[in-house]
Amino acid sequence: MKVLFTGIQPTGLLHIGNYFGAVRNWVSLQHQYRTYISVVDLHAITIQYEPREMPGAVQEMVLQLAACGIDPEKTLLFVQSEVPGHADLTWTFNTITPLGELERMTQFKDKSAQHRKNVNVGLLDYPVLQAADILIYKGEVVPVGEDQVQHVEFTREVARRFNARYGDTFPECEALLTASPRIMGLDGQAKMSKSKDNTIGLLETREEVWAKLSVAPTDPARVRRSDPGTPEKCNIYSYHKLVTPEPQLSQTVAQGCRTAGIGCIDCKKLFLDNLMKELDPIRERYGQLAARPEKVREALDANAATCRADAGRTILEVKEKMGLARTWKI
Ligand code: AQP
């Protein structure tokens, strides 16, 4: 079985960008690969955070992933900081990574602009830790959203460089994108992102979603109800594509917009109905899991032990190849 690795930060509630851009794909892929899914708390501490809130945030993320359909008894769902090898391998990779490459990373530029008072080395080193996350399990397939593709490319480069310097060790992994790799935020201006406050949360109720959706911009050319619109210019239409089945999508929604057969409010209500059909069961499952988190917690412990063993084997191999394994005897 090929190895799949992916990660997600324990930073609050999942949003539909995470879900439709990545997590929904993980749910189906977990049956085809040896799958590692890490809640990457070591990545999350590269920005300001509240230590007292971290354990709750990690648990919340794990339960949300389980509610989405990630099966922690089948899939190696685990917490990154419980496997020390990730940080260990990061140091090794640091020594073969040119500084300039990290400084050029888009996410580093964005995040250092967002967190001007806290541009720490961890923020710069983020892609190296990500490379270690993937390569420590010899990950070959990395299902992510578009924002992470540059980091996966970087990981391939790290693998190539290590292999060239120390001998063939790591595979060159590939990013696996969904049909909707970049879901825009409700503002229609930037990708949906917690830090931009333009999200629809996965666990939000119908009323909460509607409060945000009802005021979200649509095709700017549709000023009056009777104005025909262009679905391709409407952010809500891009959302419809995530949940609205055919022929409703092309007939009622797209055609209705082009001919002004339906108004933007009707169109949004239709999207809301279809979205909630997907989100209601997730919210329900989350409630059940949160009421009894013991089973998931036990699976997490077992998964961390497996990951430590797998990671340990790679670390040993790396040490041997780098001349760091003790071969002399007393
Ligand atoms: N808008 C998006 N569209 C498609 N995919 C997305 N992903 C994130 N946002 C979108 C994908 O979700 C997975 C988890 O990503 P993460 O842990 O990096 O999530 P995040 O970056 O913390 O999410 P935010 O909301 O974007 O956080 P901030 O604002 O802190 O940067 C990844 O596979 C990611 O590609």
PDB file of C-alpha atoms in Angstrom, residues 90-242:
ATOM      1  CA  THR A  90      13.560  18.700  11.015  1.00  0.00           C
ATOM      2  CA  TRP A  91      16.988  19.508  12.439  1.00  0.00           C
ATOM      3  CA  THR A  92      18.641  17.171   9.967  1.00  0.00           C
ATOM      4  CA  PHE A  93      16.767  18.746   7.069  1.00  0.00           C
ATOM      5  CA  ASN A  94      17.656  22.235   8.325  1.00  0.00           C
ATOM      6  CA  THR A  95      21.268  21.436   7.630  1.00  0.00           C
ATOM      7  CA  ILE A  96      20.595  20.789   3.931  1.00  0.00           C
ATOM      8  CA  THR A  97      18.145  23.657   3.354  1.00  0.00           C
ATOM      9  CA  PRO A  98      19.337  26.982   1.930  1.00  0.00           C
ATOM     10  CA  LEU A  99      17.957  29.918   3.912  1.00  0.00           C
ATOM     11  CA  GLY A 100      16.938  31.787   0.759  1.00  0.00           C
ATOM     12  CA  GLU A 101      14.497  29.039  -0.220  1.00  0.00           C
ATOM     13  CA  LEU A 102      12.579  29.430   3.017  1.00  0.00           C
ATOM     14  CA  GLU A 103      12.519  33.201   2.771  1.00  0.00           C
ATOM     15  CA  ARG A 104      10.881  32.924  -0.640  1.00  0.00           C
ATOM     16  CA  MET A 105       7.940  30.786   0.561  1.00  0.00           C
ATOM     17  CA  THR A 106       4.584  32.493  -0.019  1.00  0.00           C
ATOM     18  CA  GLN A 107       3.104  31.352   3.281  1.00  0.00           C
ATOM     19  CA  PHE A 108       6.117  32.688   5.192  1.00  0.00           C
ATOM     20  CA  LYS A 109       5.756  36.072   3.504  1.00  0.00           C
ATOM     21  CA  ASP A 110       1.994  36.155   4.241  1.00  0.00           C
ATOM     22  CA  LYS A 111       2.319  35.009   7.835  1.00  0.00           C
ATOM     23  CA  SER A 112       5.240  37.265   8.650  1.00  0.00           C
ATOM     24  CA  ALA A 113       3.234  40.214   7.308  1.00  0.00           C
ATOM     25  CA  GLN A 114       0.246  39.122   9.446  1.00  0.00           C
ATOM     26  CA  HIS A 115       2.326  38.565  12.599  1.00  0.00           C
ATOM     27  CA  ARG A 116       4.879  41.369  12.351  1.00  0.00           C
ATOM     28  CA  LYS A 117       5.677  41.300  16.056  1.00  0.00           C
ATOM     29  CA  ASN A 118       6.356  37.591  16.117  1.00  0.00           C
ATOM     30  CA  VAL A 119       8.392  36.632  13.058  1.00  0.00           C
ATOM     31  CA  ASN A 120      10.112  33.723  14.765  1.00  0.00           C
ATOM     32  CA  VAL A 121      12.479  31.094  13.356  1.00  0.00           C
ATOM     33  CA  GLY A 122       9.698  28.494  13.605  1.00  0.00           C
ATOM     34  CA  LEU A 123       7.586  30.462  11.162  1.00  0.00           C
ATOM     35  CA  LEU A 124      10.460  30.428   8.683  1.00  0.00           C
ATOM     36  CA  ASP A 125      11.207  26.768   9.356  1.00  0.00           C
ATOM     37  CA  TYR A 126       7.563  25.704   8.967  1.00  0.00           C
ATOM     38  CA  PRO A 127       8.083  24.061   5.531  1.00  0.00           C
ATOM     39  CA  VAL A 128      11.071  22.076   6.836  1.00  0.00           C
ATOM     40  CA  LEU A 129       8.966  20.659   9.665  1.00  0.00           C
ATOM     41  CA  GLN A 130       6.292  19.883   7.102  1.00  0.00           C
ATOM     42  CA  ALA A 131       8.856  18.049   4.951  1.00  0.00           C
ATOM     43  CA  ALA A 132       9.898  16.057   8.026  1.00  0.00           C
ATOM     44  CA  ASP A 133       6.226  15.257   8.800  1.00  0.00           C
ATOM     45  CA  ILE A 134       5.774  13.738   5.369  1.00  0.00           C
ATOM     46  CA  LEU A 135       9.142  12.082   4.846  1.00  0.00           C
ATOM     47  CA  ILE A 136       9.477  10.509   8.264  1.00  0.00           C
ATOM     48  CA  TYR A 137       6.754   8.090   7.112  1.00  0.00           C
ATOM     49  CA  LYS A 138       8.147   8.069   3.551  1.00  0.00           C
ATOM     50  CA  GLY A 139       4.898   9.645   2.425  1.00  0.00           C
ATOM     51  CA  GLU A 140       4.260   9.469  -1.301  1.00  0.00           C
ATOM     52  CA  VAL A 141       0.883  11.128  -1.594  1.00  0.00           C
ATOM     53  CA  VAL A 142      -0.040  14.373   0.148  1.00  0.00           C
ATOM     54  CA  PRO A 143      -3.672  15.457  -0.274  1.00  0.00           C
ATOM     55  CA  VAL A 144      -3.889  19.189   0.439  1.00  0.00           C
ATOM     56  CA  GLY A 145      -5.508  22.408  -0.696  1.00  0.00           C
ATOM     57  CA  GLU A 146      -3.791  24.623  -3.253  1.00  0.00           C
ATOM     58  CA  ASP A 147      -2.194  26.812  -0.558  1.00  0.00           C
ATOM     59  CA  GLN A 148       0.044  23.915   0.452  1.00  0.00           C
ATOM     60  CA  VAL A 149       1.297  22.884  -2.989  1.00  0.00           C
ATOM     61  CA  GLN A 150       4.436  25.018  -2.716  1.00  0.00           C
ATOM     62  CA  HIS A 151       5.345  23.247   0.517  1.00  0.00           C
ATOM     63  CA  VAL A 152       4.883  19.834  -1.073  1.00  0.00           C
ATOM     64  CA  GLU A 153       7.158  20.904  -3.934  1.00  0.00           C
ATOM     65  CA  PHE A 154       9.680  22.012  -1.323  1.00  0.00           C
ATOM     66  CA  THR A 155       9.413  18.583   0.333  1.00  0.00           C
ATOM     67  CA  ARG A 156      10.303  16.917  -2.971  1.00  0.00           C
ATOM     68  CA  GLU A 157      13.357  19.166  -3.143  1.00  0.00           C
ATOM     69  CA  VAL A 158      14.395  18.204   0.391  1.00  0.00           C
ATOM     70  CA  ALA A 159      14.067  14.515  -0.489  1.00  0.00           C
ATOM     71  CA  ARG A 160      16.121  14.987  -3.673  1.00  0.00           C
ATOM     72  CA  ARG A 161      18.806  16.903  -1.813  1.00  0.00           C
ATOM     73  CA  PHE A 162      19.026  14.364   1.008  1.00  0.00           C
ATOM     74  CA  ASN A 163      19.140  11.444  -1.412  1.00  0.00           C
ATOM     75  CA  ALA A 164      21.880  13.104  -3.467  1.00  0.00           C
ATOM     76  CA  ARG A 165      24.005  13.858  -0.401  1.00  0.00           C
ATOM     77  CA  TYR A 166      23.475  10.724   1.701  1.00  0.00           C
ATOM     78  CA  GLY A 167      22.068   8.055  -0.622  1.00  0.00           C
ATOM     79  CA  ASP A 168      18.630   7.008  -1.710  1.00  0.00           C
ATOM     80  CA  THR A 169      16.325   7.241   1.307  1.00  0.00           C
ATOM     81  CA  PHE A 170      13.166   9.240   0.648  1.00  0.00           C
ATOM     82  CA  PRO A 171      10.506   9.092  -2.068  1.00  0.00           C
ATOM     83  CA  GLU A 172       9.493  12.201  -4.004  1.00  0.00           C
ATOM     84  CA  CYS A 173       5.961  12.832  -2.849  1.00  0.00           C
ATOM     85  CA  GLU A 174       3.130  14.281  -4.860  1.00  0.00           C
ATOM     86  CA  ALA A 175       0.405  16.731  -3.903  1.00  0.00           C
ATOM     87  CA  LEU A 176      -3.104  15.474  -4.528  1.00  0.00           C
ATOM     88  CA  LEU A 177      -5.642  18.227  -5.093  1.00  0.00           C
ATOM     89  CA  THR A 178      -9.420  18.019  -5.014  1.00  0.00           C
ATOM     90  CA  ALA A 179     -11.677  19.398  -7.744  1.00  0.00           C
ATOM     91  CA  SER A 180     -12.019  22.496  -5.524  1.00  0.00           C
ATOM     92  CA  PRO A 181      -8.486  23.130  -4.243  1.00  0.00           C
ATOM     93  CA  ARG A 182      -9.079  26.800  -3.372  1.00  0.00           C
ATOM     94  CA  ILE A 183     -12.372  27.701  -1.808  1.00  0.00           C
ATOM     95  CA  MET A 184     -12.908  31.404  -1.548  1.00  0.00           C
ATOM     96  CA  GLY A 185     -14.099  33.114   1.617  1.00  0.00           C
ATOM     97  CA  LEU A 186     -17.574  34.590   2.065  1.00  0.00           C
ATOM     98  CA  ASP A 187     -16.150  37.999   1.156  1.00  0.00           C
ATOM     99  CA  GLY A 188     -15.191  36.609  -2.268  1.00  0.00           C
ATOM    100  CA  GLN A 189     -11.835  38.378  -1.918  1.00  0.00           C
ATOM    101  CA  ALA A 190      -9.427  35.796  -0.533  1.00  0.00           C
ATOM    102  CA  LYS A 191      -9.294  32.070   0.180  1.00  0.00           C
ATOM    103  CA  MET A 192     -11.527  30.973   3.009  1.00  0.00           C
ATOM    104  CA  SER A 193      -9.312  31.239   6.049  1.00  0.00           C
ATOM    105  CA  LYS A 194      -9.765  31.443   9.821  1.00  0.00           C
ATOM    106  CA  SER A 195      -7.439  34.397  10.062  1.00  0.00           C
ATOM    107  CA  LYS A 196      -9.460  36.325   7.464  1.00  0.00           C
ATOM    108  CA  ASP A 197     -12.736  35.797   9.339  1.00  0.00           C
ATOM    109  CA  ASN A 198     -14.529  34.918   6.100  1.00  0.00           C
ATOM    110  CA  THR A 199     -15.505  31.346   6.898  1.00  0.00           C
ATOM    111  CA  ILE A 200     -18.534  29.115   7.186  1.00  0.00           C
ATOM    112  CA  GLY A 201     -17.781  26.830  10.112  1.00  0.00           C
ATOM    113  CA  LEU A 202     -18.406  23.127   9.712  1.00  0.00           C
ATOM    114  CA  LEU A 203     -20.315  22.868  12.987  1.00  0.00           C
ATOM    115  CA  GLU A 204     -22.348  26.042  12.600  1.00  0.00           C
ATOM    116  CA  THR A 205     -26.125  25.770  12.755  1.00  0.00           C
ATOM    117  CA  ARG A 206     -28.437  26.640   9.891  1.00  0.00           C
ATOM    118  CA  GLU A 207     -29.249  29.970  11.535  1.00  0.00           C
ATOM    119  CA  GLU A 208     -25.585  30.836  12.058  1.00  0.00           C
ATOM    120  CA  VAL A 209     -24.722  29.998   8.459  1.00  0.00           C
ATOM    121  CA  TRP A 210     -27.675  31.979   7.130  1.00  0.00           C
ATOM    122  CA  ALA A 211     -26.712  35.072   9.137  1.00  0.00           C
ATOM    123  CA  LYS A 212     -23.408  35.164   7.218  1.00  0.00           C
ATOM    124  CA  LEU A 213     -24.629  33.855   3.887  1.00  0.00           C
ATOM    125  CA  SER A 214     -27.566  36.225   3.522  1.00  0.00           C
ATOM    126  CA  VAL A 215     -25.244  39.249   3.427  1.00  0.00           C
ATOM    127  CA  ALA A 216     -22.476  37.678   1.327  1.00  0.00           C
ATOM    128  CA  PRO A 217     -21.727  39.376  -2.011  1.00  0.00           C
ATOM    129  CA  THR A 218     -22.912  37.737  -5.260  1.00  0.00           C
ATOM    130  CA  ASP A 219     -22.383  38.678  -8.920  1.00  0.00           C
ATOM    131  CA  PRO A 220     -21.971  42.478  -8.673  1.00  0.00           C
ATOM    132  CA  ALA A 221     -23.853  42.913 -11.978  1.00  0.00           C
ATOM    133  CA  ARG A 222     -27.080  41.666 -10.346  1.00  0.00           C
ATOM    134  CA  VAL A 223     -28.237  44.811  -8.642  1.00  0.00           C
ATOM    135  CA  ARG A 224     -31.988  44.269  -9.040  1.00  0.00           C
ATOM    136  CA  ARG A 225     -33.896  40.993  -8.806  1.00  0.00           C
ATOM    137  CA  SER A 226     -34.707  41.250 -12.520  1.00  0.00           C
ATOM    138  CA  ASP A 227     -31.050  41.675 -13.638  1.00  0.00           C
ATOM    139  CA  PRO A 228     -29.641  38.545 -15.287  1.00  0.00           C
ATOM    140  CA  GLY A 229     -26.392  37.322 -13.768  1.00  0.00           C
ATOM    141  CA  THR A 230     -23.271  35.367 -14.678  1.00  0.00           C
ATOM    142  CA  PRO A 231     -22.900  32.344 -12.398  1.00  0.00           C
ATOM    143  CA  GLU A 232     -19.161  32.118 -13.111  1.00  0.00           C
ATOM    144  CA  LYS A 233     -18.744  35.561 -11.550  1.00  0.00           C
ATOM    145  CA  CYS A 234     -20.685  34.640  -8.425  1.00  0.00           C
ATOM    146  CA  ASN A 235     -18.949  33.235  -5.368  1.00  0.00           C
ATOM    147  CA  ILE A 236     -22.172  31.548  -4.213  1.00  0.00           C
ATOM    148  CA  TYR A 237     -22.291  29.609  -7.478  1.00  0.00           C
ATOM    149  CA  SER A 238     -18.797  28.280  -6.731  1.00  0.00           C
ATOM    150  CA  TYR A 239     -20.189  27.066  -3.393  1.00  0.00           C
ATOM    151  CA  HIS A 240     -23.162  25.429  -5.119  1.00  0.00           C
ATOM    152  CA  LYS A 241     -20.743  23.319  -7.125  1.00  0.00           C
ATOM    153  CA  LEU A 242     -19.584  21.734  -3.869  1.00  0.00           C
TER     154      LEU A 242
END
